[in-house]
CSV table of C-alpha atoms in Angstrom, one decimal:
chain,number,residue,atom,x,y,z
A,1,UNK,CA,-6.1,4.6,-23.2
A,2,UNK,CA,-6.9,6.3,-20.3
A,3,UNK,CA,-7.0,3.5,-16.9
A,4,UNK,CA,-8.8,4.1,-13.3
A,5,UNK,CA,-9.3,2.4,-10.6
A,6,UNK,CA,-12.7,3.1,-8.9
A,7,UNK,CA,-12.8,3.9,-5.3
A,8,UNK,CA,-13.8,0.9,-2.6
A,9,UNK,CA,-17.4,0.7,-2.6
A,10,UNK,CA,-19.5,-0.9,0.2
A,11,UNK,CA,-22.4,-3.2,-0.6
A,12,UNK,CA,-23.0,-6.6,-0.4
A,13,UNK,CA,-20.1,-9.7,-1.7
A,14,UNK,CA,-21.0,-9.9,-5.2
A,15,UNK,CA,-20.8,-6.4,-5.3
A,16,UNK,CA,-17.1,-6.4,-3.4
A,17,UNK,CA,-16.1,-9.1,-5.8
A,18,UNK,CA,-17.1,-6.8,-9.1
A,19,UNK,CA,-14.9,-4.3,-7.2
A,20,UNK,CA,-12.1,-6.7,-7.5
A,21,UNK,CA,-12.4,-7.8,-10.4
A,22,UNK,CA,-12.2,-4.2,-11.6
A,23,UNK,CA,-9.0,-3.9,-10.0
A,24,UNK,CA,-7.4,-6.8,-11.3
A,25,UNK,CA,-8.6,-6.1,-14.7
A,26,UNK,CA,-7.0,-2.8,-14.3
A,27,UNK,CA,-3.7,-4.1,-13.6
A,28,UNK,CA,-3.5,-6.8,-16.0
A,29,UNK,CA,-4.7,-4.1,-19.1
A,30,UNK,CA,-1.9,-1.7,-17.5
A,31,UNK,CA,1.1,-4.5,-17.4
A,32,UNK,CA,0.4,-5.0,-20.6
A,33,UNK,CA,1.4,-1.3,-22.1
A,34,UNK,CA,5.0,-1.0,-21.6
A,35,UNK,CA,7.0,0.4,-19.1
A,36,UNK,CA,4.9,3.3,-17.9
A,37,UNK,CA,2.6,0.6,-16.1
A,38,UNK,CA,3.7,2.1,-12.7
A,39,UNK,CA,2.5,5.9,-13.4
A,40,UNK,CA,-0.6,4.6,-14.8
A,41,UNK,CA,-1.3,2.7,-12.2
A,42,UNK,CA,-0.2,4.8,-9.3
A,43,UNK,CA,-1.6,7.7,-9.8
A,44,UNK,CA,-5.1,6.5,-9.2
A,45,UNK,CA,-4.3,4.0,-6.5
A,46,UNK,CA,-2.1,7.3,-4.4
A,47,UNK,CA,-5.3,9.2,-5.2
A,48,UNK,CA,-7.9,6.9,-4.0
A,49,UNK,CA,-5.9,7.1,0.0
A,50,UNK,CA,-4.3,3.8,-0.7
A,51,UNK,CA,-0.7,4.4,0.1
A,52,UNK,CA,2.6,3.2,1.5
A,53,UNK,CA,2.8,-0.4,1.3
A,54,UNK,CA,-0.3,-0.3,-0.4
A,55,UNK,CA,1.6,1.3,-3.4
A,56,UNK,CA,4.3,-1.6,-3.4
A,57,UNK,CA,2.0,-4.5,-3.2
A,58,UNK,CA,0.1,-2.9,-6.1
A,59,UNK,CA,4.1,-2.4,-7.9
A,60,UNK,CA,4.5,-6.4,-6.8
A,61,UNK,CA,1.9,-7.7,-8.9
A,62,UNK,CA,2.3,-5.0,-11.9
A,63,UNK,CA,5.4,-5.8,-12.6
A,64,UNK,CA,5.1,-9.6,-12.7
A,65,UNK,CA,1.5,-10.5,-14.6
A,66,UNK,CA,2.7,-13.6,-14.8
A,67,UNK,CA,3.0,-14.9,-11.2
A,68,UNK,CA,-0.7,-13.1,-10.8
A,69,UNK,CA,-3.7,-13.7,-13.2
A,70,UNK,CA,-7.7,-13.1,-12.8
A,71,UNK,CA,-9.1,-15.5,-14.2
A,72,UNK,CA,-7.6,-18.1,-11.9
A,73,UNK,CA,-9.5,-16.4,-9.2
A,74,UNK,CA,-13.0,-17.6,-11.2
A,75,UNK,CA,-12.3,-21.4,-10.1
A,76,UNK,CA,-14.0,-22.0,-7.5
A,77,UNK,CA,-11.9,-24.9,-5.4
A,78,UNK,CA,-8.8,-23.0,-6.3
A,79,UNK,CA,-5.7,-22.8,-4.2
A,80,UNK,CA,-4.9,-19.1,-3.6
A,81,UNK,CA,-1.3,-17.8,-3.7
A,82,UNK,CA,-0.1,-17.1,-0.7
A,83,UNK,CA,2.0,-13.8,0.5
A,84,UNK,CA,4.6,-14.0,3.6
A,85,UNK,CA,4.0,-10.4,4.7
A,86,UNK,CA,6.8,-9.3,7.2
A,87,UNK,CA,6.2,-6.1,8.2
A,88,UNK,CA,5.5,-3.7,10.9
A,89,UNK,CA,1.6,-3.6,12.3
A,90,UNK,CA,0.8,0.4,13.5
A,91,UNK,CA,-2.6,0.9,15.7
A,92,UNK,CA,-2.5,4.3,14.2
A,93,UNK,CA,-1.7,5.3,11.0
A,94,UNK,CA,-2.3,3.7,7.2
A,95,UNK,CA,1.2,2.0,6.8
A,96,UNK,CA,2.5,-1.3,6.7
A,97,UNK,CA,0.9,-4.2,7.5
A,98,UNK,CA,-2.2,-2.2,7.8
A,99,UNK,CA,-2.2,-1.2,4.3
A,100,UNK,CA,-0.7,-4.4,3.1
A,101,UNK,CA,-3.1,-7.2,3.9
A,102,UNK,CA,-6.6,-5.5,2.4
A,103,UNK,CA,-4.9,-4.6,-0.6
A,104,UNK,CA,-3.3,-8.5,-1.4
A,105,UNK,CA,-7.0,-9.6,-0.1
A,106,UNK,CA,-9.2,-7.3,-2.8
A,107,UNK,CA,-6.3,-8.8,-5.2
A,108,UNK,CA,-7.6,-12.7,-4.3
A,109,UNK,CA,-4.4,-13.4,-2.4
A,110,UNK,CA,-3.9,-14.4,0.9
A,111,UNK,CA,-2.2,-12.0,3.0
A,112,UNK,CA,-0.2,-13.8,5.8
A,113,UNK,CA,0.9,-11.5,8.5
A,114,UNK,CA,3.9,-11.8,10.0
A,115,UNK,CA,4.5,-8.6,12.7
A,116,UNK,CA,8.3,-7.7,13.4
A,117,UNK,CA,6.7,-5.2,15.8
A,118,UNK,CA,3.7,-3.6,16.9
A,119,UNK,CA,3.4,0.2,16.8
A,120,UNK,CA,1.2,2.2,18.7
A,121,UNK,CA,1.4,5.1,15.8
A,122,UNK,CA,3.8,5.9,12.6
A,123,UNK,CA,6.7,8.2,13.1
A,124,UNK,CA,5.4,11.2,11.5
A,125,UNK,CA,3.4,11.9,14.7
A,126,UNK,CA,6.9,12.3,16.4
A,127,UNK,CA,7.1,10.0,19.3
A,128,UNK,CA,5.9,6.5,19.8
A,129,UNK,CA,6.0,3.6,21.7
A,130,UNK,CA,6.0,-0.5,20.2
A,131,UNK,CA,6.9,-3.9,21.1
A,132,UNK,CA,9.6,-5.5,18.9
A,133,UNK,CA,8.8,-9.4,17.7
A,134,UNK,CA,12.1,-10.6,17.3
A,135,UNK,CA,12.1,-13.1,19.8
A,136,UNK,CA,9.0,-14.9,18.6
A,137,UNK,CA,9.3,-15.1,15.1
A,138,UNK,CA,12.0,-18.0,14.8
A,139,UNK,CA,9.4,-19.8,16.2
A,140,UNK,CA,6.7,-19.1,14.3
A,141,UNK,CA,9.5,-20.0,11.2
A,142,UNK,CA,10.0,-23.6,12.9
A,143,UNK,CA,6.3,-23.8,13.2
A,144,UNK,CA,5.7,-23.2,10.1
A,145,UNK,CA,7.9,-25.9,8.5
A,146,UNK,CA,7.7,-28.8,10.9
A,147,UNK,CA,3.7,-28.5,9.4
A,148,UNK,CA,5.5,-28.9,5.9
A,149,UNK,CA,3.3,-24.9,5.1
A,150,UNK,CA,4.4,-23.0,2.0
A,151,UNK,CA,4.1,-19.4,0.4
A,152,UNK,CA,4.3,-18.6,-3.1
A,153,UNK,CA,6.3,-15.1,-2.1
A,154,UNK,CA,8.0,-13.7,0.9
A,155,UNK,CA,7.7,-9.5,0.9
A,156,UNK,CA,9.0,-7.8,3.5
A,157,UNK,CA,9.5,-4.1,4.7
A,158,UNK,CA,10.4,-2.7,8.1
A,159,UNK,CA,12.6,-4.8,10.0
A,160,UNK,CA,13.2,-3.2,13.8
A,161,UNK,CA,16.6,-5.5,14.2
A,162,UNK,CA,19.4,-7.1,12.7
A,163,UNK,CA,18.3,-10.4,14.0
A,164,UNK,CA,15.4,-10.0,12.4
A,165,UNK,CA,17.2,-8.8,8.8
A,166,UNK,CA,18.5,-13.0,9.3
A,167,UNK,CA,15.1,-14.3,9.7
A,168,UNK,CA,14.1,-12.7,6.5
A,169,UNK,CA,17.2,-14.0,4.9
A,170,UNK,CA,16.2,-17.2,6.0
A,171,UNK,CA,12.2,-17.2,5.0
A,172,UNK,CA,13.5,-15.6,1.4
A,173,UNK,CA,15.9,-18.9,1.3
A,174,UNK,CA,13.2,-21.3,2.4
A,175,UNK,CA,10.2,-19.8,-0.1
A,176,UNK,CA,12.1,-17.9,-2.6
A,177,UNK,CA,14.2,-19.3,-5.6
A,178,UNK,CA,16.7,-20.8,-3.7
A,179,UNK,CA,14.3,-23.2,-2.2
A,180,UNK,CA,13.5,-24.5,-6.0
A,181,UNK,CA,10.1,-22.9,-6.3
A,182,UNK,CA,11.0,-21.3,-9.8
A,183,UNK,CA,7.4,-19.2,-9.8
A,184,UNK,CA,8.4,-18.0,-5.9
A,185,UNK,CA,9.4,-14.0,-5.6
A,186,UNK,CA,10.9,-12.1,-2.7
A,187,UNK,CA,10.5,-8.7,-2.3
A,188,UNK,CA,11.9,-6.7,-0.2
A,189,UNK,CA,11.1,-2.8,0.6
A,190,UNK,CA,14.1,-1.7,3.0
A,191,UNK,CA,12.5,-0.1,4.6
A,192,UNK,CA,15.1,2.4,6.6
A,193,UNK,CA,14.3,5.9,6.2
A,194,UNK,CA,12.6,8.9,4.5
A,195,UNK,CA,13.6,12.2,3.6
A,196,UNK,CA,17.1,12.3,4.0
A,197,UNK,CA,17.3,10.6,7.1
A,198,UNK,CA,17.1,7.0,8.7
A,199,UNK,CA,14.0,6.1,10.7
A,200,UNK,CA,14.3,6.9,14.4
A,201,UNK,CA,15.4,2.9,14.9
A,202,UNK,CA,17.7,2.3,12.6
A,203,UNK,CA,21.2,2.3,12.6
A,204,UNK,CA,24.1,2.9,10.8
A,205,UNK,CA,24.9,-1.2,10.7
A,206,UNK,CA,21.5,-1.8,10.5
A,207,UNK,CA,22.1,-0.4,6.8
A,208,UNK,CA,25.0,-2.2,6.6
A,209,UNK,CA,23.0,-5.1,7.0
A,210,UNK,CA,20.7,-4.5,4.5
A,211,UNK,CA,22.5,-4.3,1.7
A,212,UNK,CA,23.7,-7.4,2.4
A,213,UNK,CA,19.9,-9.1,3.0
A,214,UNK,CA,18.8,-7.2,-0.3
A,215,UNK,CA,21.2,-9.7,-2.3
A,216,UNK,CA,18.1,-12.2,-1.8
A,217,UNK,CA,15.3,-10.4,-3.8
A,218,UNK,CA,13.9,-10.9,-7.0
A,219,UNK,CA,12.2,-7.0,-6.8
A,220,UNK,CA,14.0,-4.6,-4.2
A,221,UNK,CA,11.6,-1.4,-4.2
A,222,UNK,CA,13.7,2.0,-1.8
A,223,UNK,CA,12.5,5.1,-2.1
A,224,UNK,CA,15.4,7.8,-2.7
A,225,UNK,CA,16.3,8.2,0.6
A,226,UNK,CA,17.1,4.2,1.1
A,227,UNK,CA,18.6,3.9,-2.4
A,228,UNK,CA,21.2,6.7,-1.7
A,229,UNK,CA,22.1,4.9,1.8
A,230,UNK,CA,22.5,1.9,0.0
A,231,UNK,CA,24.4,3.4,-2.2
A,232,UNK,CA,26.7,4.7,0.5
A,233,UNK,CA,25.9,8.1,-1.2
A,234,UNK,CA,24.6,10.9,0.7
A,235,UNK,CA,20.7,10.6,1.5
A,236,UNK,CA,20.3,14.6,1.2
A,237,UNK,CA,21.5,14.9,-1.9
A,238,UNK,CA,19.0,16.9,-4.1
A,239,UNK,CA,16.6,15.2,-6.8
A,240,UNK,CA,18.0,13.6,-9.3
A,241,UNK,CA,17.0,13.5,-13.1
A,242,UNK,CA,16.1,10.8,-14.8
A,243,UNK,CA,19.1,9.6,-16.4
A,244,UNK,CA,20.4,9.8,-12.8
A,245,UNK,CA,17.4,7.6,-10.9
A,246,UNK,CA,18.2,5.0,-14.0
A,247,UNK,CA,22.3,4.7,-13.2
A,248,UNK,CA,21.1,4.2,-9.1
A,249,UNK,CA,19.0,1.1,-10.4
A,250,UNK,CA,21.8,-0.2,-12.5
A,251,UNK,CA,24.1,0.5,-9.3
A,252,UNK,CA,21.3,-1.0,-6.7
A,253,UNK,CA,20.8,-3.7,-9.4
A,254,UNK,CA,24.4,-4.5,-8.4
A,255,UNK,CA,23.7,-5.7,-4.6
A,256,UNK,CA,22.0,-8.6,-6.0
A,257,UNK,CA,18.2,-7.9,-6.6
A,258,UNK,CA,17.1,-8.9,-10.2
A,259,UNK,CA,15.0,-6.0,-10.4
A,260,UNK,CA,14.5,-2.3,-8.4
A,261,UNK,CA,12.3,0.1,-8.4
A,262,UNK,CA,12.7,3.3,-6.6
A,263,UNK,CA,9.6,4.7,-5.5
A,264,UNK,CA,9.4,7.9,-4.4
């Protein structure tokens, strides 16, 4: 069975909700057929524009049915699962926190933004200039639980500090598993580099770091590059074969994440 996702379609709300549904249908048919679900999936998503963190919040929800379901979305007073999205927001360029809140919205869950910096453009345009959020987002942390608020998952991907690698570590410990919320996930995309080399902010105990914060999530998603550096293996190494990418997971699995895909 062949599966498709149409493209976004603009017209009026019941029309956007058919869309939707569509979607959702889509996934739910594609968890279903075994453990090619991701090509199946991706392939149609990557060619429809929706990319980056698009791709992992569609890889989120594919690979755990369970935690999202359709047909709960047709009750009409029902209380939608919410997504603690900490990630980078770029003015310019499809990435990150721009790609990540539509696509968790079209899916009937609430997106809830949580910057660790603001961009002015990606990197592949060469130069930049942002505002990190470290600072502020304790705060919005101790906010959050003095009003007793909750989220039914905590995914995160570019981090811009170390400090802010601990406020992760404490939001996965406060809404994940640990917390007692056996239907919570954490996901975490470390987010660190591409291409055989670290992101123009990172560091080398920055990646240090992160191997340590991956230890808290359910679904831990690097692409090669960020698998070999967590790894400690050499990020320019050539492409692997399959057997290989399948003895990296077993090795990533190893950090403490219950599941890993690598992406790319």
């Amino acid at each position: 069975m062949e599966l498709s996702i149409s493209p976004p379609q603009e017209g009026p709300l019941s029309r956007r909700q058919g869309n939707a549904k569509h979607v959702c249908a889509v996934l739910r048919r594609a968890s279903a057929r075994g453990p090619d679900t991701e090509q199946r999936i991706l392939r149609p998503i990557v060619q429809h524009g929706l990319q980056g963190g698009s791709t992992i919040a569609a890889l989120f929800f594919t690979n755990h049915p369970t935690w999202f379901s359709y047909p709960a979305m047709q009750t009409q007073n029902m209380q939608h699962k919410r997504v603690l999205a900490i990630h980078d927001l770029c003015a310019y360029g499809r990435c990150s926190l721009t790609a990540v809140v539509p696509i968790l919205s079209a899916m009937g869950v609430q997106a809830c933004p949580f910057p660790t910096a603001v961009f002015s453009n990606n990197f592949t345009y060469g130069s930049f200039v942002f505002s990190d959020f470290t600072e502020r987002m304790p705060g919005f942390l101790e906010q959050w639980e003095k009003l007793g608020l909750a989220f039914d998952a905590v995914y995160s991907g570019f981090l811009s500090t170390v400090e802010q690698m601990e406020i992760v570590r404490r939001a996965a410990r406060r809404y994940g598993r640990k917390s007692g919320a056996a239907s919570s996930l954490v996901v975490i995309d470390p987010a660190m580099g591409d291409e055989g080399k670290l992101y123009p902010t990172f560091t080398e105990e920055m990646v240090r770091q992160m191997r340590r914060l991956v230890e808290e999530a359910d679904l831990m998603t690097p692409n090669f590059t960020e698998a070999r550096l967590l790894l400690g293996e050499d990020p320019m190494a050539p492409a692997p074969s399959a057997g290989e990418l399948q003895a990296m997971c077993r090795s990533l699995s190893r950090l403490g994440a219950r599941q890993v895909v690598i992406t790319s």
